[in-house]
GROMACS .gro file of C-alpha atoms in nm:
model
  366
    1MET     CA    1   8.262   2.514  -4.571
    2GLY     CA    2   8.155   2.248  -4.811
    3LYS     CA    3   8.298   2.198  -5.162
    4LEU     CA    4   8.199   2.349  -5.485
    5ALA     CA    5   8.139   2.101  -5.720
    6LEU     CA    6   8.121   2.164  -6.134
    7ILE     CA    7   7.957   1.900  -6.386
    8LEU     CA    8   8.015   1.932  -6.756
    9SER     CA    9   7.774   1.670  -6.982
   10GLY     CA   10   7.852   1.508  -7.320
   11GLY     CA   11   7.696   1.626  -7.596
   12GLY     CA   12   7.973   1.671  -7.940
   13ALA     CA   13   7.976   1.971  -8.099
   14ARG     CA   14   7.684   2.093  -7.864
   15GLY     CA   15   8.023   2.148  -7.615
   16ALA     CA   16   8.014   2.496  -7.819
   17PHE     CA   17   7.748   2.598  -7.533
   18GLN     CA   18   7.898   2.468  -7.264
   19ALA     CA   19   8.246   2.602  -7.383
   20GLY     CA   20   8.062   2.996  -7.346
   21ALA     CA   21   7.895   2.883  -7.064
   22LEU     CA   22   8.203   2.805  -6.906
   23VAL     CA   23   8.384   3.184  -6.998
   24GLU     CA   24   8.117   3.336  -6.773
   25LEU     CA   25   8.116   3.062  -6.526
   26LEU     CA   26   8.481   3.030  -6.486
   27SER     CA   27   8.510   3.474  -6.464
   28TYR     CA   28   8.227   3.456  -6.196
   29PHE     CA   29   8.427   3.178  -5.990
   30GLU     CA   30   8.712   3.428  -6.019
   31ARG     CA   31   8.506   3.733  -5.925
   32THR     CA   32   8.386   3.565  -5.629
   33GLY     CA   33   8.641   3.358  -5.529
   34ARG     CA   34   8.527   3.039  -5.507
   35ARG     CA   35   8.740   2.736  -5.584
   36ILE     CA   36   8.644   2.448  -5.817
   37ASN     CA   37   8.696   2.124  -5.554
   38ILE     CA   38   8.511   1.883  -5.759
   39LEU     CA   39   8.514   1.877  -6.187
   40SER     CA   40   8.328   1.586  -6.366
   41GLY     CA   41   8.254   1.566  -6.709
   42THR     CA   42   8.183   1.324  -7.008
   43SER     CA   43   8.280   1.306  -7.348
   44VAL     CA   44   8.328   1.677  -7.444
   45GLY     CA   45   8.234   1.746  -7.087
   46ALA     CA   46   8.592   1.576  -7.002
   47LEU     CA   47   8.724   1.759  -7.303
   48ASN     CA   48   8.634   2.117  -7.170
   49GLY     CA   49   8.686   2.009  -6.788
   50MET     CA   50   9.047   1.876  -6.930
   51SER     CA   51   9.107   2.256  -7.066
   52ILE     CA   52   9.016   2.379  -6.727
   53ALA     CA   53   9.175   2.104  -6.476
   54GLN     CA   54   9.548   2.166  -6.667
   55ALA     CA   55   9.557   2.552  -6.660
   56VAL     CA   56   9.745   2.747  -6.446
   57ASP     CA   57   9.451   2.957  -6.347
   58LEU     CA   58   9.114   3.038  -6.433
   59ARG     CA   59   9.209   3.280  -6.653
   60ALA     CA   60   9.401   3.108  -6.857
   61ALA     CA   61   9.162   2.839  -6.895
   62ARG     CA   62   8.898   3.084  -7.030
   63GLU     CA   63   9.095   3.202  -7.287
   64GLU     CA   64   9.199   2.812  -7.416
   65ILE     CA   65   8.838   2.716  -7.416
   66GLU     CA   66   8.730   3.039  -7.597
   67SER     CA   67   9.016   3.001  -7.865
   68GLN     CA   68   8.983   2.596  -7.939
   69TRP     CA   69   8.620   2.645  -8.007
   70LYS     CA   70   8.654   2.983  -8.210
   71LYS     CA   71   8.900   2.752  -8.457
   72LEU     CA   72   8.764   2.393  -8.439
   73ARG     CA   73   8.627   2.188  -8.759
   74ASN     CA   74   8.517   1.849  -8.824
   75ARG     CA   75   8.876   1.767  -8.956
   76ASP     CA   76   9.010   1.815  -8.604
   77VAL     CA   77   8.781   1.572  -8.449
   78TYR     CA   78   8.705   1.267  -8.696
   79LYS     CA   79   8.702   1.130  -9.055
   80ILE     CA   80   8.443   0.937  -9.257
   81ARG     CA   81   8.521   0.575  -9.323
   82GLY     CA   82   8.378   0.552  -9.634
   83TRP     CA   83   8.401   0.216  -9.776
   84GLY     CA   84   8.463   0.034  -9.492
   85ILE     CA   85   8.115   0.125  -9.399
   86PHE     CA   86   7.976   0.041  -9.752
   87GLY     CA   87   8.113  -0.301  -9.763
   88LEU     CA   88   7.945  -0.340  -9.415
   89VAL     CA   89   7.591  -0.241  -9.515
   90LEU     CA   90   7.638  -0.495  -9.829
   91LYS     CA   91   7.747  -0.759  -9.584
   92PHE     CA   92   7.430  -0.694  -9.354
   93ALA     CA   93   7.221  -0.655  -9.648
   94THR     CA   94   7.281  -1.016  -9.756
   95THR     CA   95   7.302  -1.200  -9.483
   96ARG     CA   96   7.053  -1.309  -9.222
   97MET     CA   97   6.967  -1.120  -8.940
   98ASP     CA   98   7.013  -1.361  -8.660
   99ARG     CA   99   7.406  -1.403  -8.811
  100TRP     CA  100   7.471  -1.023  -8.795
  101PRO     CA  101   7.655  -1.009  -8.470
  102GLY     CA  102   7.884  -1.249  -8.619
  103VAL     CA  103   7.982  -1.020  -8.903
  104ARG     CA  104   8.314  -0.854  -8.939
  105GLY     CA  105   8.392  -0.521  -9.046
  106VAL     CA  106   8.449  -0.167  -8.899
  107ASP     CA  107   8.363  -0.108  -8.582
  108SER     CA  108   8.207   0.292  -8.607
  109LEU     CA  109   8.134   0.519  -8.877
  110PHE     CA  110   8.406   0.799  -8.820
  111ASP     CA  111   8.753   0.740  -8.746
  112ASN     CA  112   8.815   0.946  -8.468
  113THR     CA  113   9.233   0.976  -8.473
  114PRO     CA  114   9.197   1.343  -8.523
  115LEU     CA  115   9.082   1.380  -8.202
  116TYR     CA  116   9.342   1.192  -8.022
  117ASN     CA  117   9.605   1.327  -8.190
  118ARG     CA  118   9.489   1.697  -8.130
  119TYR     CA  119   9.369   1.673  -7.764
  120VAL     CA  120   9.480   1.345  -7.607
  121ARG     CA  121   9.805   1.289  -7.740
  122GLU     CA  122   9.912   1.656  -7.800
  123TYR     CA  123   9.744   1.894  -7.578
  124PHE     CA  124   9.639   1.661  -7.251
  125ARG     CA  125   9.887   1.729  -6.963
  126HIS     CA  126   9.876   1.510  -6.674
  127ASP     CA  127  10.130   1.681  -6.493
  128MET     CA  128   9.954   2.047  -6.471
  129ILE     CA  129   9.629   1.835  -6.391
  130ARG     CA  130   9.802   1.663  -6.071
  131ALA     CA  131   9.945   2.022  -5.991
  132ARG     CA  132   9.599   2.125  -5.860
  133HIS     CA  133   9.612   2.434  -5.999
  134THR     CA  134   9.256   2.528  -6.074
  135VAL     CA  135   9.084   2.224  -5.934
  136ASP     CA  136   9.141   1.958  -5.675
  137GLU     CA  137   8.969   1.640  -5.823
  138PHE     CA  138   8.890   1.602  -6.249
  139TYR     CA  139   8.662   1.287  -6.257
  140VAL     CA  140   8.555   1.147  -6.616
  141SER     CA  141   8.275   0.891  -6.721
  142LEU     CA  142   8.331   0.592  -6.879
  143SER     CA  143   8.143   0.265  -6.917
  144SER     CA  144   8.258  -0.095  -6.996
  145LEU     CA  145   8.101  -0.268  -7.291
  146ASN     CA  146   8.218  -0.556  -7.158
  147THR     CA  147   8.018  -0.597  -6.800
  148GLY     CA  148   7.815  -0.282  -6.836
  149ALA     CA  149   7.994  -0.127  -6.551
  150ALA     CA  150   7.976   0.262  -6.513
  151TYR     CA  151   8.292   0.411  -6.382
  152VAL     CA  152   8.369   0.808  -6.261
  153LYS     CA  153   8.757   0.784  -6.264
  154SER     CA  154   9.001   1.055  -6.118
  155VAL     CA  155   9.255   1.177  -6.397
  156THR     CA  156   9.373   1.384  -6.081
  157ASP     CA  157   9.473   1.057  -5.874
  158GLU     CA  158   9.537   0.825  -6.183
  159PRO     CA  159   9.967   0.752  -6.161
  160ASP     CA  160   9.958   0.623  -6.510
  161THR     CA  161   9.940   0.879  -6.783
  162ASP     CA  162   9.871   0.645  -7.033
  163LYS     CA  163   9.554   0.471  -6.820
  164ALA     CA  164   9.441   0.897  -6.795
  165MET     CA  165   9.464   0.933  -7.128
  166ALA     CA  166   9.269   0.613  -7.211
  167TYR     CA  167   9.016   0.741  -6.981
  168ILE     CA  168   8.981   1.063  -7.172
  169MET     CA  169   8.940   0.916  -7.461
  170ALA     CA  170   8.679   0.638  -7.387
  171SER     CA  171   8.498   0.923  -7.254
  172THR     CA  172   8.443   1.122  -7.553
  173ILE     CA  173   8.345   0.778  -7.746
  174THR     CA  174   7.969   0.737  -7.840
  175THR     CA  175   7.945   0.371  -7.933
  176VAL     CA  176   7.861   0.352  -8.342
  177ALA     CA  177   7.985   0.657  -8.434
  178TYR     CA  178   8.357   0.617  -8.286
  179PRO     CA  179   8.546   0.303  -8.186
  180PRO     CA  180   8.562   0.226  -7.829
  181VAL     CA  181   8.878   0.217  -7.658
  182ARG     CA  182   9.056  -0.117  -7.496
  183THR     CA  183   9.190  -0.031  -7.144
  184VAL     CA  184   9.206  -0.189  -6.813
  185VAL     CA  185   9.000  -0.001  -6.545
  186ASP     CA  186   9.089  -0.113  -6.190
  187ASP     CA  187   8.754  -0.255  -6.012
  188PRO     CA  188   8.787  -0.484  -5.699
  189ARG     CA  189   8.434  -0.638  -5.794
  190ILE     CA  190   8.588  -0.826  -6.087
  191PRO     CA  191   8.772  -1.178  -6.038
  192ALA     CA  192   9.115  -1.114  -5.954
  193PRO     CA  193   9.235  -1.375  -6.244
  194LEU     CA  194   9.066  -1.173  -6.449
  195ARG     CA  195   9.150  -0.841  -6.366
  196SER     CA  196   9.442  -0.746  -6.603
  197LEU     CA  197   9.236  -0.845  -6.893
  198PRO     CA  198   9.177  -0.500  -7.122
  199GLN     CA  199   8.772  -0.461  -7.174
  200TRP     CA  200   8.625  -0.232  -7.434
  201TYR     CA  201   8.529   0.134  -7.305
  202ALA     CA  202   8.292   0.383  -7.397
  203ASP     CA  203   8.110   0.726  -7.306
  204GLY     CA  204   7.970   0.738  -6.989
  205GLY     CA  205   7.669   0.919  -7.163
  206ILE     CA  206   7.591   0.535  -7.209
  207SER     CA  207   7.430   0.555  -6.883
  208ASN     CA  208   7.553   0.892  -6.742
  209LYS     CA  209   7.529   1.160  -6.953
  210THR     CA  210   7.587   1.396  -6.704
  211PRO     CA  211   7.756   1.249  -6.449
  212LEU     CA  212   7.558   1.406  -6.136
  213LYS     CA  213   7.451   1.130  -5.933
  214SER     CA  214   7.742   0.984  -5.912
  215VAL     CA  215   7.970   1.262  -5.795
  216LEU     CA  216   7.716   1.364  -5.523
  217ARG     CA  217   7.804   1.035  -5.344
  218PHE     CA  218   8.128   1.152  -5.245
  219GLY     CA  219   7.947   1.387  -5.042
  220GLY     CA  220   7.998   1.744  -4.855
  221ILE     CA  221   7.928   1.911  -5.191
  222SER     CA  222   7.727   2.236  -5.088
  223GLU     CA  223   7.723   2.465  -5.413
  224LEU     CA  224   7.682   2.232  -5.745
  225PHE     CA  225   7.677   2.400  -6.067
  226VAL     CA  226   7.577   2.191  -6.389
  227VAL     CA  227   7.648   2.311  -6.762
  228ASN     CA  228   7.418   2.095  -7.007
  229THR     CA  229   7.417   2.071  -7.353
  230TYR     CA  230   7.099   1.966  -7.408
  231PRO     CA  231   6.721   2.162  -7.367
  232SER     CA  232   6.542   1.994  -7.111
  233TYR     CA  233   6.242   1.840  -7.198
  234PRO     CA  234   5.959   1.848  -7.242
  235MET     CA  235   5.972   2.147  -7.474
  236MET     CA  236   5.623   2.263  -7.520
  237THR     CA  237   5.800   2.476  -7.815
  238GLU     CA  238   5.626   2.526  -8.206
  239GLN     CA  239   5.980   2.388  -8.313
  240SER     CA  240   5.945   2.051  -8.086
  241ILE     CA  241   5.589   1.993  -8.163
  242ARG     CA  242   5.638   2.020  -8.576
  243ALA     CA  243   5.962   1.859  -8.563
  244VAL     CA  244   5.986   1.552  -8.820
  245PHE     CA  245   6.204   1.225  -8.746
  246PRO     CA  246   6.204   1.109  -9.155
  247ASN     CA  247   6.382   0.797  -9.105
  248VAL     CA  248   6.521   0.535  -8.842
  249PHE     CA  249   6.835   0.693  -8.779
  250ALA     CA  250   6.679   1.002  -8.712
  251MET     CA  251   6.470   0.853  -8.461
  252LEU     CA  252   6.746   0.678  -8.305
  253MET     CA  253   6.928   0.997  -8.251
  254ARG     CA  254   6.674   1.182  -8.094
  255THR     CA  255   6.568   0.908  -7.855
  256ALA     CA  256   6.924   0.775  -7.767
  257LEU     CA  257   7.098   1.154  -7.779
  258GLU     CA  258   6.837   1.392  -7.654
  259LEU     CA  259   6.530   1.205  -7.470
  260LEU     CA  260   6.708   0.940  -7.303
  261PRO     CA  261   6.987   1.166  -7.121
  262ASN     CA  262   6.756   1.390  -7.042
  263LEU     CA  263   6.550   1.143  -6.852
  264TYR     CA  264   6.887   1.048  -6.653
  265PHE     CA  265   6.955   1.397  -6.563
  266LEU     CA  266   6.565   1.462  -6.438
  267ARG     CA  267   6.625   1.136  -6.257
  268ASP     CA  268   6.957   1.258  -6.076
  269MET     CA  269   6.799   1.622  -6.045
  270GLU     CA  270   6.517   1.456  -5.843
  271SER     CA  271   6.754   1.266  -5.628
  272VAL     CA  272   6.900   1.592  -5.504
  273GLN     CA  273   6.552   1.690  -5.445
  274ASP     CA  274   6.508   1.409  -5.264
  275VAL     CA  275   6.790   1.445  -5.054
  276ASN     CA  276   6.722   1.823  -4.962
  277ASN     CA  277   6.391   1.744  -4.884
  278ASP     CA  278   6.502   1.434  -4.665
  279LEU     CA  279   6.796   1.603  -4.520
  280ALA     CA  280   6.509   1.936  -4.389
  281ALA     CA  281   6.242   1.739  -4.259
  282TRP     CA  282   6.536   1.549  -4.007
  283ASP     CA  283   6.697   1.873  -3.888
  284ARG     CA  284   6.321   2.002  -3.806
  285LEU     CA  285   6.234   1.637  -3.665
  286VAL     CA  286   6.599   1.684  -3.427
  287ARG     CA  287   6.498   2.029  -3.352
  288GLU     CA  288   6.148   1.971  -3.231
  289ALA     CA  289   6.214   1.672  -3.054
  290LEU     CA  290   6.494   1.849  -2.845
  291ALA     CA  291   6.271   2.162  -2.798
  292ALA     CA  292   6.016   1.906  -2.612
  293CYS     CA  293   6.260   1.764  -2.394
  294SER     CA  294   6.179   1.896  -2.052
  295ASP     CA  295   6.529   1.880  -1.860
  296GLU     CA  296   6.888   1.885  -2.029
  297LYS     CA  297   6.953   1.523  -1.932
  298THR     CA  298   6.713   1.360  -2.119
  299ARG     CA  299   6.765   1.632  -2.397
  300ALA     CA  300   7.149   1.543  -2.398
  301ALA     CA  301   7.001   1.136  -2.415
  302LEU     CA  302   6.806   1.230  -2.713
  303PHE     CA  303   7.053   1.421  -2.927
  304ASN     CA  304   7.326   1.087  -2.853
  305LEU     CA  305   7.034   0.866  -3.028
  306PHE     CA  306   6.964   1.091  -3.289
  307HIS     CA  307   7.331   1.129  -3.344
  308ALA     CA  308   7.404   0.759  -3.367
  309ALA     CA  309   7.096   0.697  -3.583
  310GLU     CA  310   7.205   0.946  -3.875
  311CYS     CA  311   7.460   0.660  -3.973
  312SER     CA  312   7.185   0.449  -4.078
  313PHE     CA  313   7.025   0.684  -4.353
  314SER     CA  314   7.158   0.742  -4.692
  315PHE     CA  315   7.068   1.097  -4.703
  316LYS     CA  316   7.312   1.153  -4.437
  317GLU     CA  317   7.589   0.959  -4.602
  318GLY     CA  318   7.917   1.166  -4.686
  319ASN     CA  319   7.815   1.475  -4.519
  320LYS     CA  320   7.553   1.547  -4.751
  321GLN     CA  321   7.395   1.876  -4.736
  322VAL     CA  322   7.114   2.059  -4.854
  323ILE     CA  323   7.227   2.209  -5.225
  324ASP     CA  324   7.070   2.470  -5.488
  325PRO     CA  325   7.181   2.376  -5.780
  326VAL     CA  326   7.262   2.586  -6.092
  327ILE     CA  327   7.170   2.463  -6.384
  328ILE     CA  328   7.329   2.647  -6.718
  329ALA     CA  329   7.128   2.483  -6.999
  330PRO     CA  330   6.986   2.583  -7.342
  331ASP     CA  331   6.620   2.735  -7.347
  332GLU     CA  332   6.585   2.559  -7.756
  333GLU     CA  333   6.714   2.333  -7.957
  334LEU     CA  334   7.114   2.470  -8.072
  335PRO     CA  335   7.199   2.552  -8.408
  336VAL     CA  336   7.474   2.250  -8.437
  337GLN     CA  337   7.392   1.886  -8.351
  338ASP     CA  338   7.607   1.653  -8.203
  339THR     CA  339   7.873   1.594  -8.504
  340GLU     CA  340   7.831   1.900  -8.671
  341PHE     CA  341   8.182   2.035  -8.584
  342VAL     CA  342   8.143   2.379  -8.839
  343GLN     CA  343   8.163   2.740  -8.861
  344PRO     CA  344   7.997   2.996  -8.801
  345LYS     CA  345   7.744   2.743  -8.601
  346LEU     CA  346   8.029   2.675  -8.342
  347GLY     CA  347   8.055   3.044  -8.260
  348GLU     CA  348   7.681   3.091  -8.258
  349THR     CA  349   7.641   2.840  -8.006
  350PHE     CA  350   7.907   2.936  -7.775
  351GLU     CA  351   7.788   3.277  -7.761
  352MET     CA  352   7.406   3.114  -7.684
  353GLY     CA  353   7.608   2.959  -7.392
  354ARG     CA  354   7.755   3.262  -7.295
  355GLU     CA  355   7.410   3.450  -7.270
  356LYS     CA  356   7.249   3.194  -7.090
  357ALA     CA  357   7.510   3.181  -6.819
  358ARG     CA  358   7.502   3.574  -6.804
  359LEU     CA  359   7.116   3.565  -6.718
  360VAL     CA  360   7.151   3.251  -6.517
  361LEU     CA  361   7.455   3.413  -6.296
  362GLU     CA  362   7.292   3.775  -6.311
  363LYS     CA  363   6.969   3.615  -6.092
  364ARG     CA  364   7.196   3.471  -5.788
  365GLY     CA  365   7.317   3.818  -5.725
  366ASP     CA  366   7.637   3.764  -5.608
   0.00000   0.00000   0.00000
């Protein structure tokens, strides 16, 4: 039997859609006797994944996720910095652009101390995650702002709880909106004298909004479930076609937080399909070649030749298998934006996730 992988994208308040979908998906896993072997999340996907990984069972995970999202508010996640931002804008307005990189001031629009206190310092249960009650391996994505390296780090295997907390927190960070996390990530590629130096880390969504391709490298995955918080583009709907982007910030949000992550996701899904095609073509070639052999000795020699050659093909690396991904994503724009943690919009978004998951799972028929 292959492994089951569950991938949870980032998206801030859009995570309410993901939470609703997870309530249905976890119920489906219980009903069909499936176990989550690999769980990987970015940003809000890391927080939703944490609720699953540290639960005593999937039923408790469902109840906890629904409870969290039904009462969540902006004040539970961030505070606006106010005068600090105003002062920095004044500095920019009175400073030549080539000197902007040296201007000192606040490092983000929002103070995310409420999120840290609520979800990491008070809520995080490393001992429960390491006990593996519901999930064999729990990973989160983060990227170094210093080196540009992207990581998928195991929270389950990390022995240092403080470092595991830093991984979770870093994965929730969207730069500009929230301050990055300073920590040390073990990486043998870093020169030995520099490995103990802390770097600044932020959301893996910088290049890994939906941590799919990196997880597939683990190999042995036969079932893949992805819960994406963004619709799949291009969207040829009237709402998209008539959309207006009145200022530079609106255009930045559209490009950096919606269109680019979707392009990465589509790229990763194309990689899955390419591996599927290569595996199918290879198996067909082996079968037809062996069937054409006239005697058993030649057939055995050819089989050994094929078996030895498999190690040189990347599509065979790590015991890769043909995967039919199950994608749960919105069909339309959601009622909330990334930083809009407000009720009843979150509740409405939550129910949209539940309904979409029901429709997708009903089509599977098991």
